[in-house]
């Protein structure tokens, strides 16, 4: 597992101690966080597992286990049924946790010399990004930030879909119909317009299809004029995408593309053939791989054309060689699960030992409906984001806090959060009013919580962390949640699932509101005032950091 121990705080240490104890006693059950305060701070359901071995009922088995518990941070232990419920020393834990959580780099780790490669966004040249690409972009962009914050060098790769017969069509369409000015202004819209026109015209004059095939052949042969056009399409696409990436706060370390791997993919197909991993189809002459129950796939056509799979395999080997990563992650829609199963299978056959992860995700349904590139029925992502910004602005005007910079943060934050909070496998249905609401499980609610905490801190002066003798339940809940932040991040990395962090952030914000509604902060007497202020400070640190890792900025005013 990635991640190391230097983030430990007294709370997580106590938990680690219990985990180890359970492991040693052959009752390897993970320590749980009980749902209610009266059930303790940590719980071990060991009794059920130990009952048989000890020939006792779960209650007695758990009691026997509990006798050996001895740790300076543990106040007392209670056995209920098969459960051992553990209560920690609140003031002591609070001192250590707050001391750490009030530092601005809380949760960060030093560089460990480990690397991961993350493939995300990976859009197709000359086509508008669709919402599937949006989901990949946001998930991958967030993962990249999380890994980096934890000292793992994450290399973000945008692997462009930059080859295919559609370029023959585009070249023909470009020569006949392009409006250069429109192309300057809105490149993707213009490329889409001529692409759609191509299909309309080709219905009337099928010879256009032949022209396109011919153009594609000349492109493949490297004819200068055609290659230049292809390059132009590629660059325009990158420029268009960069504007969206900037809005979303997503970064890449490398822009690569399928076109880089055509030559090598041919060689690799031959190698697979000699290794006996692939075979030649006696009828067609193509090189194919028999994946058994997953079927057979062509990896090199008889005319030397490479395929998505063979290029991806070549790119994978190249990433392993150039970056020596611990793991390679692909954030791509679940409709490609079959592709990645085959890709990873082939990589293993070639001796790749690194962890290979496909992070699949479901669909996003927009109220605007479905898209079809060929028909030109397209929802442009920049329009989606602009709509969110506009709606955020309207809400701010009602509150008399409107300013453009913050409206952008709120609009984009709402979209990013709406995507990141959902388990990747699940489909998402966007409802504008819901994702932009300032209440409930939304980006704006979390941003609002951070702004509120910052305001309290701005009003406070002259306080330093002090811990009173007693810590009440509301304060204690905050401390425990703050203590878990580093563990949450490790969990996200172990599973490559940022929604775990989104859920945590929401729980933290809700808990904070409960704490703040019932416990005066600025009006309290010392040492309670300072103690509560340090809780607010820890909360602000952790929440604003979590938001940053989820690609969400905290506004000035909202
Ligand atoms: N360009 C592909 C698409 O839009 C996604 C590529 C994903 N990455 C990869 N290495 N296969 O569907």
XYZ file of C-alpha atoms and ligand atoms in Angstrom:
570
model
C 0.000 0.000 0.000
C 1.110 3.544 -0.664
C 1.475 5.926 2.220
C 3.689 5.814 5.266
C 3.486 6.393 8.957
C 4.714 9.892 9.507
C 1.191 11.296 9.638
C 0.355 9.468 12.817
C -1.374 11.353 15.569
C -2.366 10.099 18.999
C -5.808 9.052 17.805
C -4.561 7.064 14.818
C -1.808 5.583 16.956
C -4.341 4.204 19.394
C -6.248 2.772 16.481
C -3.108 1.216 15.059
C -2.334 -0.343 18.422
C -5.763 -2.008 18.485
C -5.457 -3.184 14.902
C -2.166 -4.868 15.726
C -3.549 -6.431 18.866
C -6.483 -7.918 16.963
C -4.157 -9.229 14.277
C -1.932 -10.923 16.856
C -4.830 -12.653 18.551
C -6.074 -14.342 15.366
C -9.146 -12.143 15.358
C -8.051 -10.004 12.496
C -10.999 -7.668 12.250
C -10.509 -4.040 11.392
C -11.157 -1.444 14.060
C -14.481 0.285 13.477
C -15.748 3.776 14.110
C -18.928 3.286 16.124
C -21.961 5.220 14.925
C -22.816 6.564 18.373
C -20.815 8.265 21.077
C -22.006 5.887 23.792
C -20.555 2.935 21.888
C -17.048 4.298 22.309
C -14.559 6.006 20.044
C -13.282 2.819 18.488
C -14.748 -0.652 18.476
C -13.424 -4.131 17.831
C -15.970 -6.824 16.989
C -13.544 -9.569 18.010
C -15.872 -11.694 20.143
C -17.645 -13.347 17.252
C -14.440 -14.540 15.658
C -12.765 -15.619 18.879
C -15.794 -17.423 20.326
C -15.091 -20.687 18.545
C -11.369 -20.796 19.177
C -11.799 -19.994 22.861
C -14.902 -22.177 23.255
C -16.713 -19.305 24.866
C -19.690 -17.174 23.965
C -18.859 -13.945 22.068
C -19.316 -11.791 25.174
C -16.835 -13.812 27.249
C -14.416 -14.172 24.359
C -14.446 -10.399 23.882
C -13.888 -9.903 27.626
C -10.896 -12.163 27.576
C -9.486 -10.246 24.646
C -10.166 -6.933 26.367
C -8.069 -7.850 29.395
C -4.819 -7.451 27.500
C -5.637 -3.932 26.285
C -3.159 -1.524 27.769
C -2.331 1.757 26.092
C -1.673 5.220 27.527
C -4.291 6.886 25.301
C -7.075 4.519 26.328
C -9.330 5.660 29.152
C -11.555 2.631 29.511
C -12.946 -0.391 27.731
C -16.469 -1.787 27.689
C -17.552 -5.158 26.405
C -21.004 -5.345 24.848
C -21.933 -8.624 23.187
C -19.040 -9.565 20.930
C -17.846 -5.975 20.773
C -15.029 -4.348 22.649
C -15.820 -0.635 22.814
C -12.897 1.630 23.503
C -13.063 5.100 25.046
C -10.044 7.335 24.606
C -8.595 10.043 26.835
C -10.153 13.076 25.242
C -7.961 15.910 26.486
C -4.728 14.120 25.708
C -5.758 13.120 22.226
C -7.196 16.592 21.583
C -3.892 18.243 22.460
C -1.940 16.164 19.989
C -4.499 16.272 17.184
C -5.051 20.019 17.394
C -1.368 20.716 17.606
C -1.040 18.958 14.231
C -4.310 19.966 12.577
C -3.757 23.684 13.171
C -0.623 23.639 11.015
C -1.276 24.633 7.454
C 0.396 21.573 5.935
C -1.504 19.096 8.097
C -1.877 15.793 6.251
C 0.907 16.496 3.761
C 3.783 14.082 3.369
C 7.343 14.470 2.244
C 8.308 13.149 -1.166
C 8.914 9.427 -0.898
C 10.461 8.795 -4.299
C 7.412 6.890 -5.464
C 5.604 7.535 -8.685
C 2.229 6.798 -10.194
C 1.083 7.489 -13.735
C -2.499 8.643 -14.209
C -4.186 8.686 -17.622
C -7.217 10.989 -17.637
C -9.253 13.248 -19.862
C -7.622 11.699 -22.962
C -9.876 13.519 -25.380
C -10.220 13.019 -29.102
C -8.803 15.527 -31.539
C -11.254 17.703 -33.444
C -14.170 16.512 -31.367
C -15.847 18.347 -28.550
C -15.149 16.987 -25.099
C -18.217 15.232 -23.828
C -19.432 14.811 -20.284
C -17.652 11.460 -20.035
C -14.395 13.273 -20.665
C -15.435 15.810 -18.068
C -15.845 13.096 -15.462
C -12.490 11.556 -16.337
C -10.797 14.958 -16.274
C -12.123 15.841 -12.845
C -11.529 12.437 -11.243
C -8.012 12.232 -12.634
C -7.181 15.845 -11.824
C -8.270 15.329 -8.237
C -6.330 12.065 -7.874
C -3.224 13.769 -9.179
C -3.482 16.452 -6.508
C -4.131 13.948 -3.734
C -1.141 11.789 -4.610
C 1.118 14.800 -4.840
C -0.049 16.144 -1.488
C 0.897 12.786 -0.008
C 4.406 12.842 -1.397
C 3.817 10.558 -4.364
C 4.907 11.975 -7.670
C 1.810 11.633 -9.827
C 2.379 12.028 -13.547
C -0.814 13.150 -15.266
C -1.030 12.091 -18.897
C -3.512 13.302 -21.484
C -3.431 10.539 -24.090
C -5.076 12.119 -27.097
C -7.157 10.197 -29.577
C -5.288 11.675 -32.484
C -5.486 9.081 -35.223
C -8.247 7.407 -37.167
C -10.038 7.562 -40.481
C -12.085 10.577 -39.390
C -9.023 12.671 -40.171
C -9.431 11.812 -43.856
C -12.963 13.174 -43.686
C -11.867 16.244 -41.795
C -9.146 17.052 -44.300
C -11.582 16.794 -47.208
C -14.159 18.868 -45.362
C -11.560 21.426 -44.369
C -10.404 21.958 -47.944
C -13.941 22.411 -49.200
C -15.792 24.291 -46.510
C -13.741 25.739 -43.707
C -14.303 29.291 -42.559
C -10.843 30.299 -41.328
C -12.140 33.129 -39.176
C -14.609 30.910 -37.407
C -11.820 28.381 -36.918
C -9.727 31.005 -35.152
C -12.591 32.077 -32.927
C -14.143 28.776 -32.003
C -11.995 26.006 -33.435
C -13.889 23.002 -32.178
C -17.282 24.355 -33.155
C -16.022 25.034 -36.671
C -14.347 21.626 -36.995
C -17.552 20.053 -35.804
C -19.579 22.070 -38.299
C -17.511 20.879 -41.262
C -17.462 17.318 -39.937
C -21.245 17.277 -39.725
C -21.462 18.846 -43.158
C -19.235 16.100 -44.506
C -21.691 13.453 -43.343
C -24.673 15.320 -44.748
C -23.001 15.836 -48.107
C -21.698 12.271 -48.244
C -25.255 11.004 -48.099
C -25.959 12.828 -51.351
C -22.551 12.228 -52.972
C -21.012 8.979 -51.740
C -17.800 9.625 -53.720
C -16.813 11.943 -50.850
C -16.126 8.828 -48.807
C -13.563 7.731 -51.395
C -11.951 11.121 -51.290
C -11.695 10.850 -47.527
C -10.097 7.420 -47.747
C -7.591 8.768 -50.217
C -6.834 11.736 -47.965
C -6.307 9.423 -45.024
C -3.914 7.268 -47.045
C -1.882 10.321 -47.999
C -1.823 11.458 -44.385
C -0.520 8.070 -43.286
C 2.136 8.194 -45.957
C 3.305 11.429 -44.484
C 2.410 13.870 -47.233
C 3.422 17.237 -45.904
C 0.260 19.261 -46.555
C -1.880 16.596 -44.921
C 0.366 16.143 -41.943
C 0.383 19.907 -41.400
C -3.412 19.950 -41.375
C -3.531 17.079 -38.920
C -1.073 18.937 -36.671
C -3.232 22.005 -36.878
C -6.326 20.066 -35.772
C -4.350 18.590 -32.928
C -3.033 21.921 -31.721
C -6.393 23.658 -31.961
C -7.920 20.886 -29.881
C -5.261 21.200 -27.203
C -5.701 24.955 -27.063
C -9.462 24.614 -26.721
C -9.109 21.962 -24.021
C -6.605 23.996 -22.056
C -9.182 26.699 -21.460
C -11.501 24.144 -19.924
C -8.723 22.580 -17.859
C -7.872 25.975 -16.503
C -11.477 26.633 -15.515
C -11.603 23.264 -13.762
C -8.207 23.606 -12.101
C -6.868 20.470 -13.758
C -3.221 20.009 -14.666
C -1.217 17.564 -16.763
C 2.436 16.663 -16.879
C 2.417 15.226 -20.352
C 0.331 15.439 -23.483
C 0.826 12.307 -25.473
C -1.342 10.585 -28.030
C -2.074 7.415 -29.893
C -0.154 8.702 -32.903
C 3.118 8.395 -30.957
C 2.767 4.654 -30.835
C 1.802 3.543 -34.310
C 5.234 2.412 -35.441
C 6.122 0.673 -32.221
C 2.703 -0.977 -32.039
C 3.435 -2.708 -35.346
C 6.715 -4.048 -34.007
C 5.075 -5.105 -30.781
C 2.399 -7.067 -32.637
C 5.154 -8.989 -34.400
C 6.896 -9.603 -31.085
C 3.688 -10.965 -29.584
C 3.469 -13.256 -32.570
C 6.986 -14.659 -32.095
C 6.396 -15.016 -28.364
C 3.344 -17.121 -29.105
C 1.004 -14.719 -27.310
C -0.604 -13.753 -30.617
C -1.294 -15.760 -33.740
C -1.848 -15.103 -37.405
C -5.391 -15.452 -38.650
C -5.053 -17.970 -41.523
C -7.942 -16.404 -43.423
C -7.273 -12.687 -43.170
C -3.568 -12.594 -42.370
C -4.209 -10.269 -39.442
C -2.419 -10.749 -36.125
C -4.914 -11.696 -33.451
C -4.924 -12.558 -29.766
C -7.121 -15.273 -28.370
C -8.352 -14.102 -24.969
C -10.208 -17.347 -24.312
C -13.627 -16.648 -22.887
C -13.230 -12.933 -23.618
C -13.039 -13.681 -27.331
C -10.489 -12.891 -30.017
C -9.210 -9.487 -31.002
C -7.235 -8.197 -33.919
C -4.124 -6.283 -32.867
C -2.651 -5.692 -36.312
C -4.635 -5.739 -39.540
C -3.112 -7.445 -42.553
C -2.479 -4.055 -44.188
C -0.396 -3.021 -41.186
C -3.059 -0.901 -39.476
C -2.657 -0.836 -35.701
C -5.582 -0.777 -33.283
C -6.579 1.026 -30.115
C -5.523 -2.013 -28.075
C -2.104 -2.470 -29.652
C -1.308 1.241 -29.368
C -2.455 1.323 -25.748
C -0.241 -1.651 -24.918
C 2.750 0.050 -26.509
C 1.996 3.241 -24.570
C 1.721 1.259 -21.335
C 5.157 -0.309 -21.803
C 6.549 3.116 -22.610
C 5.125 4.546 -19.366
C 6.606 1.715 -17.343
C 9.975 2.270 -18.935
C 10.099 6.046 -18.717
C 8.588 6.562 -15.269
C 9.153 3.314 -13.356
C 5.856 3.911 -11.542
C 4.455 1.838 -8.698
C 1.121 1.913 -10.366
C -0.552 2.900 -13.586
C -4.053 4.293 -13.350
C -6.530 4.761 -16.195
C -9.570 6.912 -15.528
C -11.842 5.884 -18.378
C -15.590 5.170 -18.650
C -16.869 1.722 -17.724
C -17.865 1.024 -21.329
C -14.140 0.368 -21.834
C -13.769 -2.161 -18.996
C -13.407 -4.985 -21.473
C -10.619 -3.139 -23.261
C -8.677 -2.623 -20.040
C -9.113 -6.220 -18.953
C -7.466 -7.282 -22.198
C -4.827 -4.581 -22.041
C -3.754 -5.592 -18.537
C -3.808 -9.275 -19.444
C -1.425 -8.619 -22.320
C 0.800 -6.454 -20.127
C 1.085 -9.282 -17.589
C 2.000 -11.720 -20.363
C 4.803 -9.328 -21.249
C 6.063 -9.383 -17.700
C 4.711 -6.074 -16.379
C 4.645 -6.342 -12.580
C 3.388 -2.872 -11.654
C -0.072 -2.337 -10.253
C -2.522 -1.729 -13.108
C -5.768 0.017 -12.256
C -8.753 0.916 -14.360
C -10.979 3.426 -12.567
C -14.234 2.952 -14.470
C -17.072 5.404 -14.208
C -20.712 5.644 -15.226
C -22.675 8.169 -17.232
C -23.605 11.742 -16.557
C -27.106 12.689 -17.600
C -27.607 16.355 -18.212
C -31.025 17.986 -18.257
C -30.062 19.116 -21.764
C -30.247 15.538 -23.059
C -28.016 13.164 -24.997
C -25.418 14.043 -27.566
C -24.364 12.750 -30.964
C -21.241 14.159 -32.586
C -22.096 13.012 -36.095
C -25.418 14.754 -36.060
C -23.930 17.812 -34.455
C -26.144 17.437 -31.412
C -23.578 18.407 -28.879
C -23.448 19.927 -25.450
C -20.320 21.960 -25.101
C -18.633 21.639 -21.762
C -17.802 25.300 -21.624
C -21.540 25.967 -21.916
C -22.226 23.628 -19.010
C -19.659 25.405 -16.861
C -20.864 28.838 -17.911
C -24.401 27.923 -17.013
C -23.258 26.837 -13.543
C -21.379 30.125 -13.119
C -24.412 32.111 -14.232
C -26.707 30.318 -11.797
C -24.199 30.792 -8.974
C -24.123 34.492 -9.834
C -27.906 34.755 -9.642
C -27.929 33.240 -6.189
C -25.197 35.621 -5.066
C -27.128 38.613 -6.368
C -30.049 37.609 -4.175
C -27.658 37.567 -1.245
C -26.036 40.825 -2.322
C -22.590 39.288 -2.383
C -22.133 39.109 -6.153
C -18.682 39.362 -7.642
C -17.440 37.662 -10.755
C -14.407 35.853 -9.383
C -16.396 34.194 -6.620
C -19.284 33.316 -8.937
C -16.788 31.356 -11.027
C -15.434 29.563 -7.984
C -18.920 28.644 -6.836
C -20.216 27.582 -10.252
C -17.205 25.449 -11.121
C -16.936 24.155 -7.563
C -20.560 23.010 -7.707
C -19.912 21.006 -10.874
C -16.658 19.500 -9.619
C -18.199 18.503 -6.315
C -21.331 17.055 -7.932
C -19.071 14.787 -9.954
C -16.528 13.891 -7.301
C -18.962 13.086 -4.515
C -20.526 10.201 -6.432
C -18.980 6.758 -6.424
C -17.397 6.451 -9.859
C -19.465 3.381 -10.847
C -22.742 5.190 -10.380
C -24.470 7.307 -12.964
C -24.955 10.978 -12.231
C -28.017 13.019 -13.069
C -27.399 16.720 -12.963
C -30.115 18.903 -11.583
C -29.030 22.468 -11.675
C -30.974 23.686 -8.677
C -29.736 20.803 -6.585
C -26.030 20.955 -7.305
C -25.980 24.730 -6.845
C -27.934 24.835 -3.614
C -26.151 26.467 -0.678
C -27.561 23.759 1.542
C -27.153 19.999 1.620
C -24.412 17.849 0.154
C -23.150 20.381 -2.382
C -19.987 22.237 -3.303
C -21.452 25.632 -2.360
C -22.433 24.356 1.097
C -18.865 23.236 1.753
C -17.460 26.478 0.426
C -19.873 28.377 2.630
C -18.728 26.367 5.658
C -15.109 27.252 4.969
C -15.956 30.941 4.544
C -17.875 30.892 7.812
C -14.937 29.367 9.693
C -12.540 31.854 8.173
C -14.742 34.732 9.324
C -14.700 33.471 12.890
C -10.919 33.240 12.804
C -10.646 36.736 11.383
C -12.641 38.126 14.283
C -10.587 36.321 16.885
C -7.336 37.695 18.156
C -4.805 36.592 20.729
C -5.423 32.953 21.264
C -3.153 30.002 21.501
C -3.951 26.351 21.664
C -5.040 25.443 25.184
C -6.788 22.292 26.184
C -9.286 22.370 29.038
C -9.705 19.437 31.424
C -12.964 18.370 29.883
C -13.850 18.022 26.252
C -17.570 17.909 25.462
C -19.183 15.621 22.900
C -19.457 18.250 20.154
C -15.824 19.239 20.530
C -14.742 15.634 20.714
C -16.556 14.696 17.506
C -14.651 17.437 15.710
C -11.322 16.284 17.130
C -11.911 12.714 16.064
C -12.856 13.722 12.535
C -9.862 16.000 12.196
C -7.651 13.156 13.400
C -8.883 10.941 10.580
C -7.936 13.259 7.708
C -4.569 11.601 6.879
C -6.182 8.180 7.022
C -8.925 9.304 4.626
C -6.303 10.418 2.124
C -4.468 7.100 2.359
C -7.742 5.332 1.793
C -8.467 7.410 -1.310
C -5.068 6.446 -2.736
C -5.362 2.774 -1.860
C -8.690 2.629 -3.729
C -8.260 5.453 -6.225
C -11.654 6.816 -5.235
C -11.849 10.546 -4.482
C -15.500 10.351 -3.420
C -14.226 9.028 -0.078
C -12.676 12.446 0.525
C -15.824 14.235 -0.662
C -17.959 12.262 1.795
C -15.557 12.961 4.598
C -15.603 16.686 3.823
C -19.367 16.776 3.981
C -19.451 14.918 7.287
C -16.833 17.271 8.661
C -18.804 20.356 7.586
C -22.077 19.023 9.008
C -20.403 18.151 12.280
C -18.869 21.601 12.398
C -22.250 23.294 12.038
C -23.607 21.217 14.922
C -20.605 22.116 17.027
C -20.820 25.797 16.198
C -24.583 26.080 16.687
C -24.423 24.628 20.198
C -21.079 25.953 21.431
C -20.235 29.642 21.540
C -16.669 30.225 20.358
C -15.702 33.890 20.493
C -17.916 34.617 23.531
C -16.538 31.802 25.704
C -14.189 32.200 28.657
C -10.600 31.016 28.473
C -9.341 28.360 28.140
C -12.493 27.177 26.353
C -12.380 30.070 23.909
C -8.873 29.266 22.729
C -9.634 25.577 22.632
C -12.694 26.097 20.438
C -10.833 28.514 18.231
C -8.207 25.902 17.592
C -10.961 23.493 16.600
C -12.263 26.114 14.167
C -8.752 26.611 12.836
C -8.177 22.878 12.398
C -11.531 22.626 10.674
C -10.727 25.479 8.324
C -7.358 23.925 7.442
C -8.700 20.486 6.764
C -11.801 21.602 4.897
C -10.055 24.105 2.667
C -7.339 21.547 1.956
C -9.915 18.882 1.140
C -11.707 21.293 -1.179
C -8.454 22.122 -2.896
C -7.806 18.411 -3.413
C -11.294 18.146 -4.894
C -10.503 20.995 -7.321
C -12.663 23.501 -5.457
C -11.541 27.001 -4.469
C -12.823 28.786 -1.396
C -14.505 32.097 -2.348
C -13.896 35.412 -0.598
C -17.578 36.186 -0.197
C -20.731 34.252 -0.976
N -9.607 8.718 -26.271
C -10.353 7.687 -25.635
C -11.842 8.048 -25.639
O -12.179 9.190 -25.751
C -9.948 7.471 -24.198
C -8.535 7.033 -24.006
C -8.281 6.566 -22.616
N -6.926 6.207 -22.346
C -6.325 5.119 -22.793
N -5.051 4.951 -22.494
N -6.972 4.207 -23.446
O -12.665 7.158 -25.505
